[in-house]
Coordinates of C-alpha atoms and ligand atoms in Angstrom, one line a residue:
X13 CA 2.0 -13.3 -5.2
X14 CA 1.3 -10.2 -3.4
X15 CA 2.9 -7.2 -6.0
X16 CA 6.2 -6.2 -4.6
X17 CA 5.7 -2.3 -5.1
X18 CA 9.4 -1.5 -4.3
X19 CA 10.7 -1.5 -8.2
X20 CA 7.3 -0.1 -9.6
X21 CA 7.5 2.8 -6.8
X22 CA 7.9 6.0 -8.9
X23 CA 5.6 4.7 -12.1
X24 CA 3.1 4.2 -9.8
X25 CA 3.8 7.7 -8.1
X26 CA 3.0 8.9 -11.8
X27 CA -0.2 6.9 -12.2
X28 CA -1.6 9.1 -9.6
X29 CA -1.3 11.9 -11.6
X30 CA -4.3 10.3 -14.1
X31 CA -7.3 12.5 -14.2
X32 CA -9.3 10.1 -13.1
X33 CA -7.3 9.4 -10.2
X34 CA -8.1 13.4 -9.0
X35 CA -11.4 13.8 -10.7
X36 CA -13.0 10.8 -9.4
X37 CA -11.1 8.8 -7.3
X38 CA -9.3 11.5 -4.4
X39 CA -12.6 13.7 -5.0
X40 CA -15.4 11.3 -3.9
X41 CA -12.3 9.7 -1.5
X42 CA -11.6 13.2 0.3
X43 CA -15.5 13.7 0.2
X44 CA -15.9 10.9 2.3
X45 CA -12.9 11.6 4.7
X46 CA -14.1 15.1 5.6
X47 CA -13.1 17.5 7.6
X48 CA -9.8 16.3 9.3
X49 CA -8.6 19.8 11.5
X50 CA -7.0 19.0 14.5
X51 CA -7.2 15.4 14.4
X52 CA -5.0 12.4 14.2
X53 CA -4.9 10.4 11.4
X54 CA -3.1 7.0 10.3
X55 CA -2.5 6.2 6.6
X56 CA -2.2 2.4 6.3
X57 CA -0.6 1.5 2.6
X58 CA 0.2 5.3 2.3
X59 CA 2.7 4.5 -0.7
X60 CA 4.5 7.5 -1.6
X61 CA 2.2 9.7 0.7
X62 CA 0.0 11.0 -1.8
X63 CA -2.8 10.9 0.6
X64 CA -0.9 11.2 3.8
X65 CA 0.3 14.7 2.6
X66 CA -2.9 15.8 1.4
X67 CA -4.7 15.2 4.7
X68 CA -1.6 17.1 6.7
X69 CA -1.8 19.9 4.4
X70 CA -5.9 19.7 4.8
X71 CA -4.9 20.7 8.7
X72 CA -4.9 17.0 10.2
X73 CA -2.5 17.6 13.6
X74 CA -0.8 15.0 13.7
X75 CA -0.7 12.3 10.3
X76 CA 1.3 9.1 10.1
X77 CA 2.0 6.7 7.2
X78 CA 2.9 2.7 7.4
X79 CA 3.5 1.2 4.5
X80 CA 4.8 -2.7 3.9
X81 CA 7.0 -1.6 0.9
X82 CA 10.5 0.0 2.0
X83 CA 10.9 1.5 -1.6
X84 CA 7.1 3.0 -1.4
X85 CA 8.0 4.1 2.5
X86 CA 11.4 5.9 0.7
X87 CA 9.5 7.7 -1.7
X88 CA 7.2 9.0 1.1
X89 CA 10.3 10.4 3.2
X90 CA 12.2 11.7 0.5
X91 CA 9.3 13.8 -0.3
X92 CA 9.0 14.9 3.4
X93 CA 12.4 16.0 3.6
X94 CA 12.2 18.0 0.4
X95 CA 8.8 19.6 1.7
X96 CA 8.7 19.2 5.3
X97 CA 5.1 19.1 6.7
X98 CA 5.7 17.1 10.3
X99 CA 4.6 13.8 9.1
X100 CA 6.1 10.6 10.1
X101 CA 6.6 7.1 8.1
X102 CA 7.1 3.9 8.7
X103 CA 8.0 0.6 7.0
X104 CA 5.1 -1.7 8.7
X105 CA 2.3 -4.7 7.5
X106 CA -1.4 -3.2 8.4
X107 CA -2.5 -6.6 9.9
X108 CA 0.0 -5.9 12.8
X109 CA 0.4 -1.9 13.3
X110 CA 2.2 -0.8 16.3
X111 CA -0.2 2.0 17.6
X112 CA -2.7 1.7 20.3
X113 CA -6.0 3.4 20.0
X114 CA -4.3 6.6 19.2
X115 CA -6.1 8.2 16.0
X116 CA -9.0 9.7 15.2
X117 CA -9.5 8.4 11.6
X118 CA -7.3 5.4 9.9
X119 CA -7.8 5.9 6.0
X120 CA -6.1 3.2 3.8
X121 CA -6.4 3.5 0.2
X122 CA -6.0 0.1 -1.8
X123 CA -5.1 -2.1 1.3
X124 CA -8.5 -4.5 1.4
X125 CA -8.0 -5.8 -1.9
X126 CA -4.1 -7.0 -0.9
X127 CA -6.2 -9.6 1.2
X128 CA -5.8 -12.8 -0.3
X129 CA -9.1 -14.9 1.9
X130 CA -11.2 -13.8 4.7
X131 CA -8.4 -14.7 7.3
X132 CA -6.4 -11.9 5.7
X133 CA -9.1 -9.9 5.4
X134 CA -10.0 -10.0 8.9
X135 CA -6.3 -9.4 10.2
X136 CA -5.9 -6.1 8.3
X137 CA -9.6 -4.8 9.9
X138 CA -8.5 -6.1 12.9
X139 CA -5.5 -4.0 12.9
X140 CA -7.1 -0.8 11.6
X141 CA -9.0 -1.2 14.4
X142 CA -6.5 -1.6 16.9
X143 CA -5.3 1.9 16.1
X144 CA -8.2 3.8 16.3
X145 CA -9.8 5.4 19.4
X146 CA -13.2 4.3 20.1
X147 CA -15.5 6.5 18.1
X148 CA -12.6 7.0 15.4
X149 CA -13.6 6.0 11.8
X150 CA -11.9 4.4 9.1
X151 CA -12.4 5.3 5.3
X152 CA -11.0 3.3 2.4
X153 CA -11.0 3.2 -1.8
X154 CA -10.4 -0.3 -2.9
X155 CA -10.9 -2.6 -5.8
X156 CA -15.1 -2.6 -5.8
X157 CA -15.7 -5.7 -4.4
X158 CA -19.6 -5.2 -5.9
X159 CA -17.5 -5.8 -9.7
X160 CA -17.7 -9.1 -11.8
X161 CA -14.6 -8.4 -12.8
X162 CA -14.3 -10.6 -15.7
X163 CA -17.1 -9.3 -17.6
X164 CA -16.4 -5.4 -17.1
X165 CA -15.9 -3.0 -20.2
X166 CA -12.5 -1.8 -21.1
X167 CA -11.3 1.3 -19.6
X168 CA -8.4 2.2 -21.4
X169 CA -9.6 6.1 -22.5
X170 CA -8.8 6.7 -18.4
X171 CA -5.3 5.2 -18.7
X172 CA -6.4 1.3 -17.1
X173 CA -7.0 -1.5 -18.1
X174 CA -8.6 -4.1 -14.7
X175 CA -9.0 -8.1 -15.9
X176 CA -9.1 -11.5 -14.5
X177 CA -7.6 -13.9 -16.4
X178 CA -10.1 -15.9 -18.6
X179 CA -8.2 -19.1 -17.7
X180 CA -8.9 -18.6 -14.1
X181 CA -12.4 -19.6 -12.5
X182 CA -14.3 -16.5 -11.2
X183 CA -13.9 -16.7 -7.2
X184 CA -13.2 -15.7 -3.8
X185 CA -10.0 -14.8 -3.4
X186 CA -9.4 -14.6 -7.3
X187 CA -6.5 -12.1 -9.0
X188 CA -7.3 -8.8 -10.2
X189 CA -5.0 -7.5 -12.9
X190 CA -4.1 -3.9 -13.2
X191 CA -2.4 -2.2 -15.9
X192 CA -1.7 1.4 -16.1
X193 CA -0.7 3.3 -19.4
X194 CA 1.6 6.3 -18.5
X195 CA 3.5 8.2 -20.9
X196 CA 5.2 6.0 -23.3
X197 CA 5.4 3.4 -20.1
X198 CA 2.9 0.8 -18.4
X199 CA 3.0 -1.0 -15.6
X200 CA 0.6 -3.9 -14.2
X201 CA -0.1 -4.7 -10.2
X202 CA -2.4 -7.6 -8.9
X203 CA -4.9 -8.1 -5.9
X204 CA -7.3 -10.3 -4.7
X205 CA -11.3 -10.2 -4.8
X206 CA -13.0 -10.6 -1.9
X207 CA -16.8 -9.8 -2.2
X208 CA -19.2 -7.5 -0.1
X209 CA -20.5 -10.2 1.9
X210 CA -16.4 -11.2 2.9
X211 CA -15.6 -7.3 3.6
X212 CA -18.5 -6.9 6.4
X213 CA -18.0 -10.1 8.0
X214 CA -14.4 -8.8 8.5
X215 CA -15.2 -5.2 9.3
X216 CA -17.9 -6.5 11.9
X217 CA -15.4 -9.1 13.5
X218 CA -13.4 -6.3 14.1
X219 CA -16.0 -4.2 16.1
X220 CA -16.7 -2.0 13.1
X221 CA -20.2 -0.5 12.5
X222 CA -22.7 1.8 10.5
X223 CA -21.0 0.6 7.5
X224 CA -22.0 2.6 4.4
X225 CA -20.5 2.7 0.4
X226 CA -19.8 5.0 -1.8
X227 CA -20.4 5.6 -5.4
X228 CA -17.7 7.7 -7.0
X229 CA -18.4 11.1 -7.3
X230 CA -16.9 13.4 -10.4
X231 CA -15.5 16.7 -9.4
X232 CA -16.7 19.7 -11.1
X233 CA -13.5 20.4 -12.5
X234 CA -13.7 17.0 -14.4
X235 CA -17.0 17.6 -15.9
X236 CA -15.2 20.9 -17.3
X237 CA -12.4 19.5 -18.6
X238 CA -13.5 16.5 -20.2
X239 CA -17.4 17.1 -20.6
X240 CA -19.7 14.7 -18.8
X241 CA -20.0 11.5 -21.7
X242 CA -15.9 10.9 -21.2
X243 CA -16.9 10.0 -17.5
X244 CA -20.2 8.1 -17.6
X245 CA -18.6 4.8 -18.1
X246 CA -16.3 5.2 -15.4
X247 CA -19.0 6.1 -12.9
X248 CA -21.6 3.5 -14.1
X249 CA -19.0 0.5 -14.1
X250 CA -16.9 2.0 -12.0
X251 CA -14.4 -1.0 -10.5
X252 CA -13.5 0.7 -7.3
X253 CA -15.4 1.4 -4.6
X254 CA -15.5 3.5 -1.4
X255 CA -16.3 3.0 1.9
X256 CA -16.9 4.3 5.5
X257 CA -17.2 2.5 9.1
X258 CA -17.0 3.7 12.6
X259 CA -15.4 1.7 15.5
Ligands
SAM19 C1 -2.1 0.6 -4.9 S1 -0.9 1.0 -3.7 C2 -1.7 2.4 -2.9 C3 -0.8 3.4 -2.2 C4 -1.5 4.7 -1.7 N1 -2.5 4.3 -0.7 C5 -2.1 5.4 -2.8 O1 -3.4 5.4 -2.9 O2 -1.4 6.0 -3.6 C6 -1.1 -0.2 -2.5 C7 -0.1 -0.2 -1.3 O3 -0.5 -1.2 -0.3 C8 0.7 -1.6 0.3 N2 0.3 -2.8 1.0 C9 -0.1 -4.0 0.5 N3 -0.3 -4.9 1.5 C10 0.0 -4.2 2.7 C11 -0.1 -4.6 4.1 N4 -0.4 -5.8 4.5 N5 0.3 -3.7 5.0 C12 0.7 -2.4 4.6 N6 0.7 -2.0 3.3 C13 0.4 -2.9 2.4 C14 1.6 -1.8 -0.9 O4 3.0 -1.8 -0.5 C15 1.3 -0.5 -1.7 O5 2.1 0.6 -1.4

């Protein structure tokens, strides 16, 4: 079963707060995404908004966030009406979005990986590209479907653990186990891999091109902080990926 995000909402509002999740993961993430000033941007999966606000407060004009969980989509609002910065959010699945052609960038942060096959897969491109105006681009961080997941290293000093279950055969559409150590708390979601091969079929069946990936980046700040050995594992195994099309 796809995770149902609603009662793990505000641990996995926390889990953002990781270092890794900054140093590596929004640095090489907001890299990619650029410069956003004036445009209109769509984040699909937004959660609790933690990259909807930052591209608002980066000087996007107009920034919207659909997410399929109501308790993620509550989170998201709650925080907008506490700090209001003009953006709106909605309760919506990404494989049928209700905007026409309307946005300059769609970004969408761990969506892909909630595709359980290629027909999935397809639908949720398909509607990414629906929303954007011709020319627009769409950027994502996902589960790195490049990873043999069953054979990669722990990664517990970042505050993760990622597995497949040994009793499972290695395959397309297999589950990816999650599990993040917070504070005295942990928490474990699940997705699906899909492999490179399956992600541009998708992306190209949805008119998508010039598509490139990403290795993660480390932010200065990191490399200060933490010195560079804590992060070579991370960044030589590292089991997301990022990635960047235009329509
Ligand atoms: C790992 S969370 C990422 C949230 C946010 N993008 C972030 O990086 O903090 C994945 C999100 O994808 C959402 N999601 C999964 N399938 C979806 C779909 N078909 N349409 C829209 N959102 C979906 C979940 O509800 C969840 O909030």
């Amino acid at each position: 079963m796809p995770t149902d995000y609603d009662p793990i909402a505000e641990l996995y509002q926390l889990s953002k707060r990781q270092p890794w999740r900054t140093h590596v993961e929004a640095h090489t993430f907001l890299g990619r995404v650029g410069d956003v000033t004036g445009r209109a941007v769509l984040d699909v999966a937004c959660g609790e908004g933690f990259y909807t606000r930052l591209l608002k407060q980066r000087g996007a004009a107009r920034v919207a966030g659909v997410d399929l969980s109501a308790g993620m989509v509550e989170l998201a609002r709650t925080q907008e009406a506490e700090h209001r910065l003009g953006i709106t959010y909605q309760v919506g699945d990404a494989r049928n979005l209700a905007f026409d052609g309307e946005f300059d960038l769609v970004v969408a942060a761990y969506l892909l990986n909630y595709a359980r096959n290629r027909s999935e897969l397809a639908a949720m491109c398909a509607g990414i590209a629906r929303c954007l105006k011709p020319g627009g681009r769409f950027v994502t961080v996902n589960s790195n479907p490049a990873t043999h997941f069953p054979t990669l290293p722990s990664f517990r000093k970042y505050g993760f653990e990622v597995s497949h279950s040994a009793s499972d055969e290695w395959r397309e559409g297999s589950p990816i186990r999650w599990k993040f150590y917070l504070d005295g708390q942990a928490f474990e979601i699940e997705n699906y891999y899909l492999g490179v091969a399956a992600h541009e079929e998708a992306l190209a069946g949805a008119g998508f091109r010039d598509v490139r990936w990403h290795a993660p980046q480390l932010a200065p700040q990191g490399e200060v902080e933490f010195g560079a050995d804590f992060w070579s594992l991370l960044l030589t195994q590292c089991p997301v990926a990022f990635l960047e099309c235009m329509r």
